[in-house]
Tab-separated table of C-alpha atoms and ligand atoms in Angstrom:
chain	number	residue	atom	x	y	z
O	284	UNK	CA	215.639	216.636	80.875
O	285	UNK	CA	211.928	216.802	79.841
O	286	UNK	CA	211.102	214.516	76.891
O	287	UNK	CA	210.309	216.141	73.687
O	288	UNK	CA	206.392	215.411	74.631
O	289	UNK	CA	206.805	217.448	77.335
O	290	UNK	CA	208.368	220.452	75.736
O	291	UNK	CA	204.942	220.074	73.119
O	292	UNK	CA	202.784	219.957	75.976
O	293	UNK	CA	200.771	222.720	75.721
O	294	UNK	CA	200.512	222.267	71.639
O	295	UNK	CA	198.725	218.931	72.320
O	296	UNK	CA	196.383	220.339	75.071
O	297	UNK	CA	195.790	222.678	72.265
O	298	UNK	CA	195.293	220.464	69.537
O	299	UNK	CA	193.336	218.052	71.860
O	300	UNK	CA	190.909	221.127	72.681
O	301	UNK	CA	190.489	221.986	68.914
O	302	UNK	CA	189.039	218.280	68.409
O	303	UNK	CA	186.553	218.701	71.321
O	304	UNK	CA	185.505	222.005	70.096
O	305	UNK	CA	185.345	220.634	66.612
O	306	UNK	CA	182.398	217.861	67.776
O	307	UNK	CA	180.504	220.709	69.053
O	308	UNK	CA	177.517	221.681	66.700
O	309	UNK	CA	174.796	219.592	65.556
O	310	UNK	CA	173.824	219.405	62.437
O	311	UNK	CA	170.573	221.364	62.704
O	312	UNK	CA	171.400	223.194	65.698
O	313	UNK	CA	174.522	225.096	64.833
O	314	UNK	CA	175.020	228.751	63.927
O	315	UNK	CA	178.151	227.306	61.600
O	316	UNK	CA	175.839	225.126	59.651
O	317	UNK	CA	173.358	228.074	58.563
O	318	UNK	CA	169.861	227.079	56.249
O	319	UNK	CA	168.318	230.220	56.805
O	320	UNK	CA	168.834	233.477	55.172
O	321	UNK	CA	169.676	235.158	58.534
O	322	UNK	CA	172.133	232.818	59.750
O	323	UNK	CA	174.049	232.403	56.418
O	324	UNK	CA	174.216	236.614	56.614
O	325	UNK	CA	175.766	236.375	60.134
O	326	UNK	CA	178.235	233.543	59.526
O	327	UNK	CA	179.089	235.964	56.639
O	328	UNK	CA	179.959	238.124	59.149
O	329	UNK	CA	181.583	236.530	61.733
O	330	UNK	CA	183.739	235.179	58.601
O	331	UNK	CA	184.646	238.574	57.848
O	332	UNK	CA	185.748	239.739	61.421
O	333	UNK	CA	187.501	236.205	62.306
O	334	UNK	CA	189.457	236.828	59.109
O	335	UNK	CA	190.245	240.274	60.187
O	336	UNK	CA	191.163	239.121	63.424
O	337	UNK	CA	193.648	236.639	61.876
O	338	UNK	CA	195.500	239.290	59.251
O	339	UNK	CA	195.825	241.627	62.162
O	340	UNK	CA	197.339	238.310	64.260
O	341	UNK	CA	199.867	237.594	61.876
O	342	UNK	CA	201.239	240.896	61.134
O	343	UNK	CA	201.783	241.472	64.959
O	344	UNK	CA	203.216	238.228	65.778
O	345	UNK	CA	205.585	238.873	62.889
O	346	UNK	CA	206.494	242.093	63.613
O	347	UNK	CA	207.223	240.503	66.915
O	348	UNK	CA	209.715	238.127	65.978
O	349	UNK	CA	211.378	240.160	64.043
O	350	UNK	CA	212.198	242.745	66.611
O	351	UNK	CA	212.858	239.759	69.185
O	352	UNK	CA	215.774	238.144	67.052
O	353	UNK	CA	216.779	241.721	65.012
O	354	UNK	CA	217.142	243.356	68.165
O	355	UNK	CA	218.214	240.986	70.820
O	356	UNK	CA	220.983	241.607	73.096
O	357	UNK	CA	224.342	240.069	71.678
O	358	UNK	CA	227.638	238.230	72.598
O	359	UNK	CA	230.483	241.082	73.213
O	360	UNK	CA	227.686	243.929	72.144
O	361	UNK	CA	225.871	243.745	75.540
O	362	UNK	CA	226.795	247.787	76.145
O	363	UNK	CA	225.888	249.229	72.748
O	364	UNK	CA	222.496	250.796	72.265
O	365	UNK	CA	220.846	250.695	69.401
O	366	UNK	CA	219.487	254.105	67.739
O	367	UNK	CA	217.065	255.531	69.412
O	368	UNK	CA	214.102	256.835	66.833
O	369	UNK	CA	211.571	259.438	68.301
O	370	UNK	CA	208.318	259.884	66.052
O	371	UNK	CA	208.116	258.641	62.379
O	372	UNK	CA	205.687	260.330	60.847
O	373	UNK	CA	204.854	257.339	58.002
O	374	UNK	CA	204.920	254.521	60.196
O	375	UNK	CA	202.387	256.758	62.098
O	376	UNK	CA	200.394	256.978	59.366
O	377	UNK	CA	200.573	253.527	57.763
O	378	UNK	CA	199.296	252.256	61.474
O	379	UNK	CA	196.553	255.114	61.826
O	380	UNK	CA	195.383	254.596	58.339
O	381	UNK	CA	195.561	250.405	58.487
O	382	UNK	CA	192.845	250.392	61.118
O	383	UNK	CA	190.663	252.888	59.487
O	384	UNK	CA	189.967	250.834	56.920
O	385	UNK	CA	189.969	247.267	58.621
O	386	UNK	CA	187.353	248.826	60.598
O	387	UNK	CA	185.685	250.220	57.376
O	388	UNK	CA	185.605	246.783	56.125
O	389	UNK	CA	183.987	245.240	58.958
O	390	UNK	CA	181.065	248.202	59.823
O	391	UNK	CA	179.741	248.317	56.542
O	392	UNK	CA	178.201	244.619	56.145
O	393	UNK	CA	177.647	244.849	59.635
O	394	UNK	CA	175.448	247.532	59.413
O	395	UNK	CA	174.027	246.694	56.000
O	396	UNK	CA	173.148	243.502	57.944
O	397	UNK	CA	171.797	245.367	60.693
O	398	UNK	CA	169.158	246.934	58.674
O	399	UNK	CA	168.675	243.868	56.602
O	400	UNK	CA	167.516	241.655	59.578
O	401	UNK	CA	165.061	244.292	60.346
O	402	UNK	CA	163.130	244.768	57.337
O	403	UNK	CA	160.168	244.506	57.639
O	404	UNK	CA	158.831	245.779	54.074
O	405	UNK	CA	156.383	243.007	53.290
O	406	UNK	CA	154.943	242.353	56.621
O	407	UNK	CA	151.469	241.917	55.910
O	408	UNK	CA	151.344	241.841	52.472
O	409	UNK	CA	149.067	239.308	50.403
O	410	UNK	CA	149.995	235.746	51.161
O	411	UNK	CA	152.949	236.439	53.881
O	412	UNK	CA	152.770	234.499	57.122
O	413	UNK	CA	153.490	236.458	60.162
O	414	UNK	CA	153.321	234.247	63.549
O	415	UNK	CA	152.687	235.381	66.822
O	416	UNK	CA	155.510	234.088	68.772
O	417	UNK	CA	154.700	233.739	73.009
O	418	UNK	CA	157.477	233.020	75.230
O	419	UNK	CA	156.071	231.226	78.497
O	420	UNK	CA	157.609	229.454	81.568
O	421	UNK	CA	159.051	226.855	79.968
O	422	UNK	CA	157.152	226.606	76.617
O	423	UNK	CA	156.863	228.527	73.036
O	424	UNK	CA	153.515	229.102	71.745
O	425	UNK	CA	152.875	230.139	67.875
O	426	UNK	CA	150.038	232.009	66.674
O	427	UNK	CA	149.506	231.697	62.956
O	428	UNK	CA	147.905	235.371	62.135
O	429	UNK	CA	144.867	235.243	60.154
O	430	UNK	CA	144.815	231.239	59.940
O	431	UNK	CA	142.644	230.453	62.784
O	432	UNK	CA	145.116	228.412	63.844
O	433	UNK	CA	147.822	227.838	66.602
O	434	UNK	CA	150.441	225.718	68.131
O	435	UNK	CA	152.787	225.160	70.549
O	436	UNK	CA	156.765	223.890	70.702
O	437	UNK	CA	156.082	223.287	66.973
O	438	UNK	CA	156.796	225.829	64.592
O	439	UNK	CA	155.759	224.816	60.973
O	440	UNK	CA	156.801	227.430	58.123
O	441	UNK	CA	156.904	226.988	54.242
O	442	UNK	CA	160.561	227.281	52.613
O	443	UNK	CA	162.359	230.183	50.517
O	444	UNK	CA	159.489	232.282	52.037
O	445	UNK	CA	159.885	235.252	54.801
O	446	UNK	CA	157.736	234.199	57.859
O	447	UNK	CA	157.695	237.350	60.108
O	448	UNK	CA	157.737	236.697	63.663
O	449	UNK	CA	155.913	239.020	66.169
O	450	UNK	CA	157.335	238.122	69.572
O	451	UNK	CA	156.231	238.658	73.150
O	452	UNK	CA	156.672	237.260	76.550
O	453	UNK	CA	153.621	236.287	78.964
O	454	UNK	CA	155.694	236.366	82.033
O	455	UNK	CA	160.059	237.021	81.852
O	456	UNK	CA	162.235	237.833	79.219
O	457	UNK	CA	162.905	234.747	76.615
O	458	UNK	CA	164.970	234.611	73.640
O	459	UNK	CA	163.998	232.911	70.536
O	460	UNK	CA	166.942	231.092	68.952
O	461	UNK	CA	167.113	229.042	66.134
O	462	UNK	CA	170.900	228.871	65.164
O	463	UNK	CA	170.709	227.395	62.010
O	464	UNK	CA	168.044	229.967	60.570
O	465	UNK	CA	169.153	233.035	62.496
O	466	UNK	CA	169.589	235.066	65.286
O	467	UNK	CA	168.351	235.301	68.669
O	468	UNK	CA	165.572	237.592	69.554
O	469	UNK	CA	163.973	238.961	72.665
O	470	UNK	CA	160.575	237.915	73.626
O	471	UNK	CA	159.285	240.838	76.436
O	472	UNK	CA	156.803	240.948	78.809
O	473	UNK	CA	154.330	244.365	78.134
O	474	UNK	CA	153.717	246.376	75.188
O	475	UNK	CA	157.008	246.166	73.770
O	476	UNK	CA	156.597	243.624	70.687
O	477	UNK	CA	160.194	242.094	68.562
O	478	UNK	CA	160.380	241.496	65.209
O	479	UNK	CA	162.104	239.254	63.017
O	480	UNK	CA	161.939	236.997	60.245
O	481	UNK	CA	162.768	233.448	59.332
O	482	UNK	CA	163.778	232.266	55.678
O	483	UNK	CA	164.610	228.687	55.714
O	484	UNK	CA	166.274	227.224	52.307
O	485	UNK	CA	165.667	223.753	52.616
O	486	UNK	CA	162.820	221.568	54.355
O	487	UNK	CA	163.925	220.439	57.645
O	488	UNK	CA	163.472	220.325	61.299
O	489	UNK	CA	165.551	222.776	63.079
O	490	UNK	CA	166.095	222.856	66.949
O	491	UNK	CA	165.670	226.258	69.268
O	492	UNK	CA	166.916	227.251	72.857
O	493	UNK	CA	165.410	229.479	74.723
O	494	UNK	CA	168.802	231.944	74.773
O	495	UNK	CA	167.861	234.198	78.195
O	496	UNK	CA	168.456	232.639	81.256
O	497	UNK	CA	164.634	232.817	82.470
O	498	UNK	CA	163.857	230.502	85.168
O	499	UNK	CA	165.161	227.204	87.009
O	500	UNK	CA	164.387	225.235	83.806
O	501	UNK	CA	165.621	227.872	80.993
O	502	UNK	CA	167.875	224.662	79.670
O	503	UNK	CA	164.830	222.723	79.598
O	504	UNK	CA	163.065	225.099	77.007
O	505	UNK	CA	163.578	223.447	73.849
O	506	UNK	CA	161.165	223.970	70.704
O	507	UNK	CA	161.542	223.218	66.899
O	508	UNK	CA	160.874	225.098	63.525
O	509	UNK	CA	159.699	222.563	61.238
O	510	UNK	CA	160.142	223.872	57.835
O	511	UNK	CA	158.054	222.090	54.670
O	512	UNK	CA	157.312	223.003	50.983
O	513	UNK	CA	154.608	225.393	50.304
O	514	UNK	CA	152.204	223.031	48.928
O	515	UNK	CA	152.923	221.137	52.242
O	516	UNK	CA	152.392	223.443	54.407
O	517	UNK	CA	149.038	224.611	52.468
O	518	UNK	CA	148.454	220.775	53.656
O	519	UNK	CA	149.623	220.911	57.008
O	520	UNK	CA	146.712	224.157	57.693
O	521	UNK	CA	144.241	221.859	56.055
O	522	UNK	CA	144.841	218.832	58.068
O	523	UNK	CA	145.140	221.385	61.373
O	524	UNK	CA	141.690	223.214	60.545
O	525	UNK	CA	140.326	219.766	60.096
O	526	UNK	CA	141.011	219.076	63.649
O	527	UNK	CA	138.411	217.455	65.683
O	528	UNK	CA	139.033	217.551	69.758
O	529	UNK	CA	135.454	215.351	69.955
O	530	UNK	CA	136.779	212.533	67.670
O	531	UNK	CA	136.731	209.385	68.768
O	532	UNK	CA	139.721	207.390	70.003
O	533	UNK	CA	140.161	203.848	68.959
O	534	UNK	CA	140.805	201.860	72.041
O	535	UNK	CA	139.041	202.025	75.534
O	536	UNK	CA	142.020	203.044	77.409
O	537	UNK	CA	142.115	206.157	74.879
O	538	UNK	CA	138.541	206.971	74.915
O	539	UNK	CA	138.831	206.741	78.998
O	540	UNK	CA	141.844	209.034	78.612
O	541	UNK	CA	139.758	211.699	76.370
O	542	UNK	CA	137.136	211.792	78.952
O	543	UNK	CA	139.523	212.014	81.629
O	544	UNK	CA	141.397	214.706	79.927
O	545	UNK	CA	138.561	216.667	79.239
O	546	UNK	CA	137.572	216.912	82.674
O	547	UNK	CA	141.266	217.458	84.591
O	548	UNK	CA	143.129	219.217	81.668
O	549	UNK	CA	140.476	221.157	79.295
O	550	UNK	CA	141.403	224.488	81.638
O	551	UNK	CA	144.592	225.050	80.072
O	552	UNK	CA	145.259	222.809	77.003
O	553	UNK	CA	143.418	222.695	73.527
O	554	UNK	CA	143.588	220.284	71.105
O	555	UNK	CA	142.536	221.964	67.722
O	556	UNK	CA	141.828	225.879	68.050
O	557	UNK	CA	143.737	229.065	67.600
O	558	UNK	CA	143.625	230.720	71.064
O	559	UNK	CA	146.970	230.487	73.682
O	560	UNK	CA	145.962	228.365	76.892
O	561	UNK	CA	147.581	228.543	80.478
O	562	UNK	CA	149.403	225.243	78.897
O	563	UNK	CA	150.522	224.066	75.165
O	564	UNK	CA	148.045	223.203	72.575
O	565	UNK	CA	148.191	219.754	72.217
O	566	UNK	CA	146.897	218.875	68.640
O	567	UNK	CA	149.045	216.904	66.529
O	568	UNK	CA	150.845	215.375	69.901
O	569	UNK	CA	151.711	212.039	68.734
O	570	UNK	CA	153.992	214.067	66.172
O	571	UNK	CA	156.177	215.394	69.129
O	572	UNK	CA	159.930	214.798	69.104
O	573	UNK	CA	159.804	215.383	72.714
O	574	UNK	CA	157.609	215.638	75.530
O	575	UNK	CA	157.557	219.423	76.867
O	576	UNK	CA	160.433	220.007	74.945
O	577	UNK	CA	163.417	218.201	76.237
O	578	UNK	CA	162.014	214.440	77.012
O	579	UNK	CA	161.953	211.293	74.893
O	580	UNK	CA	158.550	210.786	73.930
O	581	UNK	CA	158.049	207.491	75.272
O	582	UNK	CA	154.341	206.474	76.836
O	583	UNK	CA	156.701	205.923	80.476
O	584	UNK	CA	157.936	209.604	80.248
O	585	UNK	CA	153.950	211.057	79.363
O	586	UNK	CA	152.970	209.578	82.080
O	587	UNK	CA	155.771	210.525	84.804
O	588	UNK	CA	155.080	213.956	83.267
O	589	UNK	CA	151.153	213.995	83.429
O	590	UNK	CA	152.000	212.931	87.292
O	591	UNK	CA	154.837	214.953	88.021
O	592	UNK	CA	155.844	217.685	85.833
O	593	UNK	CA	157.412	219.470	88.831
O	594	UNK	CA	160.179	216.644	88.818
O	595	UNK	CA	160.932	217.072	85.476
O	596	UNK	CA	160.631	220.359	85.023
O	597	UNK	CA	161.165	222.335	88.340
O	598	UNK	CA	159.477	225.460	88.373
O	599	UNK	CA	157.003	224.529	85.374
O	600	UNK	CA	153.157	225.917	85.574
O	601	UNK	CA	151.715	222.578	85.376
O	602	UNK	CA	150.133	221.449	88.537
O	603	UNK	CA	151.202	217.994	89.853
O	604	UNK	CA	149.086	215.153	90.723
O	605	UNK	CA	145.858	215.816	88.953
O	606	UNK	CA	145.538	212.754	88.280
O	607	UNK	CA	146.630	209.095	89.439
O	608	UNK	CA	149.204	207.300	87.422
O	609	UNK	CA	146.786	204.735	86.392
O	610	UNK	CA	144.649	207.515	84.941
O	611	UNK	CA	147.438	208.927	83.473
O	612	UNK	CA	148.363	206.146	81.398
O	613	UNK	CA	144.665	206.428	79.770
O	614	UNK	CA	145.192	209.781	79.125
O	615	UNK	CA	148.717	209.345	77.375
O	616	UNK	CA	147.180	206.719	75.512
O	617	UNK	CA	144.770	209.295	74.321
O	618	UNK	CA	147.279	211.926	73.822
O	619	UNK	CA	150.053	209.532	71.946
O	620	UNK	CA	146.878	208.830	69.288
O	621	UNK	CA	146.460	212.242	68.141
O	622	UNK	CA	147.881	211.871	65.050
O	623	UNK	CA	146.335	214.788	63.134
O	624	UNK	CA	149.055	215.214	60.266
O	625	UNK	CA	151.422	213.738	57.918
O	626	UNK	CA	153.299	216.700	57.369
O	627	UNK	CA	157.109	216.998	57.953
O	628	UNK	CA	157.100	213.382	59.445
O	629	UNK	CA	159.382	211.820	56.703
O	630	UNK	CA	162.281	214.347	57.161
O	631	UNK	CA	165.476	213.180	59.072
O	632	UNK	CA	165.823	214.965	62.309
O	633	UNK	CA	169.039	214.515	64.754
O	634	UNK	CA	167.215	215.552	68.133
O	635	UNK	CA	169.829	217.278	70.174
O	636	UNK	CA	170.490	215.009	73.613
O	637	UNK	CA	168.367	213.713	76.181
O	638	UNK	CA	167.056	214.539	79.012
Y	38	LIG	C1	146.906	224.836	85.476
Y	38	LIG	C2	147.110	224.546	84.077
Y	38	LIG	C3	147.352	223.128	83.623
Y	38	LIG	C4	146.582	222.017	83.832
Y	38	LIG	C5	145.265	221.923	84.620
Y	38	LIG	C6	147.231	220.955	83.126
Y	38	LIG	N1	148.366	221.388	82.520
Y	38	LIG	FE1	149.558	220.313	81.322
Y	38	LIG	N2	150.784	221.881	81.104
Y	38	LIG	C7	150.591	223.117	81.667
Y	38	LIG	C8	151.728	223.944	81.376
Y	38	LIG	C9	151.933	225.378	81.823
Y	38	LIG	C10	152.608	223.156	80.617
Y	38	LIG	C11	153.967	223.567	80.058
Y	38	LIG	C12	155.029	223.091	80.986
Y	38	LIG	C13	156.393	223.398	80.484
Y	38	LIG	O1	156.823	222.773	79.511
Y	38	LIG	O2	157.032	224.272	81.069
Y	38	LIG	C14	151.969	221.871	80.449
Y	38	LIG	C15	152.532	220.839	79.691
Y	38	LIG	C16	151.881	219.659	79.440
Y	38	LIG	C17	152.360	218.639	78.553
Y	38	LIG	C18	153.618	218.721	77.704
Y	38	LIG	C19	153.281	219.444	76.450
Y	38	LIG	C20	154.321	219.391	75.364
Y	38	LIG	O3	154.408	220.353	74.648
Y	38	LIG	O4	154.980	218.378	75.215
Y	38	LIG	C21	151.461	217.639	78.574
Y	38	LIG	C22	151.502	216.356	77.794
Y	38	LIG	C23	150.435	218.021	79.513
Y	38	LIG	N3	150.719	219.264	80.019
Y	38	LIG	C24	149.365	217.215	79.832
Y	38	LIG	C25	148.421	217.577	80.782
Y	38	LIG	C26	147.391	216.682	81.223
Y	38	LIG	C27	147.179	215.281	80.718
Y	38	LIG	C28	146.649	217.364	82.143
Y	38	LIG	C29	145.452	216.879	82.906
Y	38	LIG	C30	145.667	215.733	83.741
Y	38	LIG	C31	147.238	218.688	82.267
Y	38	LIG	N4	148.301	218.754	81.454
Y	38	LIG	C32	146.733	219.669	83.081
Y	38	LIG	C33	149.509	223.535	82.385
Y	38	LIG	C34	148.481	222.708	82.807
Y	39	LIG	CU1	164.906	230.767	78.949
């Protein structure tokens, strides 16, 4: 005879998968954990149907039982047959009428949500930020409208203000995900331009995926939203206007590693400026959680990177071998001193893992 483990078996493989699952979700990268006004709505939501789901559950698996022990077959009655019912006209109703309105219950936030999410009322107006939002093999770029300013796998917004996002693709289809401030949204190659808007209730750094499988490195294309007080952010433009690509490093290596970047790399990066490159903006790089998204930021990984970006990232636009390793360690020298802003540095971040 099996043990009374055995007979449990499947509850603890349950049980044992609930804990797992519970782990998942960090803080800062989970649509259960919402700080934005768009994931809060949808949580909302899936709160709604998941409670829905359960009431509707319960009353089956009840009426269940009951007809498995009511009207189960028994000792010295195994012959008799029970009274056969054809049509009942209240039951019909009762279980016509139940669904109408569970259903009722569920459309109408969903589509009041719908609508909400795409308002787009005070795009434009005085003092609203709208970003340009590019989707590129394997990188974000963000294009601060009427700032004069730009950059890339950094987003910075103010809080408890709508930033619209106008989204595009330069090459495939992306998808612009921030769980914890709301949903995902297409970036498209062409004309065809998506819309949404980010409202972020407290400062933070929040982590995006790239949510549409686009390439051998989709997983790879990692970005943040770093969200700061107004007055901040009214900082953060200052210090970024103030940006100066001719300044002066402080040790040789550095200066070396300007020169040398501004010969080999100039064609596609900027440091300072507003316009999109063939590669990301640079400015502000010693501020990086990670190096093209997904790597620890550590001089060793710049330079394997500035050597061989193809064996981190396969697939990536970044030609290898531009430069020798030696030269690339002046150059990440260089790059690991531009330290253009104090903004957002002091808030806690929990970096999802490592590449
Ligand atoms: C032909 C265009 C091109 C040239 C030239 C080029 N890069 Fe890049 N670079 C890119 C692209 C595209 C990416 C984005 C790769 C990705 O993440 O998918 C990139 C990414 C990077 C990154 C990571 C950026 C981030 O957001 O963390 C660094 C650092 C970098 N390049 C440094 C250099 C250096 C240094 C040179 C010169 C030796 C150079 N690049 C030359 C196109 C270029
Ligand atoms: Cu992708």
């Amino acid at each position: 005879m099996r043990g009374w483990m055995g007979k449990f078996r499947s509850l603890f493989l349950f049980g044992a998968l609930a804990m797992i699952l519970s782990g998942c979700g960090v803080d800062n990268l989970s649509a259960l954990k919402p700080k934005g006004y768009g994931a809060e709505l949808l949580l909302d939501l899936m709160m709604i149907s998941i409670a829905i789901m359960i009431f509707v559950f319960v009353i089956v698996m009840a009426i269940y039982a009951f007809v498995l022990v009511r009207y189960r077959e028994k000792k010295g009655q195994e012959d008799v047959i029970p009274k056969q019912t054809e049509g009942n006209k209240s039951l019909e109703v009762i279980w016509t009428v139940i669904p109408i309105i569970l259903l009722l219950v569920l459309a109408v936030p969903t589509v009041q949500a719908t609508f909400d999410l795409a308002d787009q009322s005070t795009q434009g107006d005085e003092g609203v930020l709208t970003v340009e939002v590019t989707g590129n093999q394997y990188w974000w770029h963000f294009n601060y409208e009427g700032e004069e300013l730009a950059t890339s796998q950094d987003l910075y917004i103010p809080t408890n203000e709508r930033v619209y996002l106008n989204m595009k693709s330069s090459d495939v289809i992306h998808s612009f995900w921030v769980p914890t401030l709301a949903g995902k949204m297409d970036t498209n190659p062409g004309e065809n331009m998506n819309t949404m808007y980010l409202e972020a209730y407290e400062e933070g750094v929040y982590w995006g995926h790239c949510a549409e499988l686009c390439g051998p490195s989709h997983s790879l294309m990692d970005f943040r939203v770093i969200a700061v007080s107004p007055e901040e952010f009214d900082q953060w433009k200052e210090d970024m206007r103030n940006v100066d690509p001719e300044a002066q490093p402080e040790t040789t290596s550095a200066q070396e590693g300007q020169e040398l970047f501004n010969n080999n790399c100039m064609s596609c990066h900027a440091i300072g400026g507003a316009s999109m490159g063939v590669g990301p903006n640079l400015t502000n790089y010693a501020n990086r959680e990670k190096i093209a998204g997904v790597f620890e930021p550590t001089k060793e990984n710049l330079v394997d990177w500035i050597v061989h970006p193809d064996e981190m990232k396969p697939g990536n636009q970044m030609p290898a071998n531009l430069v020798t390793e030696e030269e690339a360690d002046k150059i990440a020298d260089y790059l690991l001193e531009l330290d253009h802003s104090e903004v957002g540095k002091d808030l806690p971040t929990q970096a999802p893992d490592e590449e």
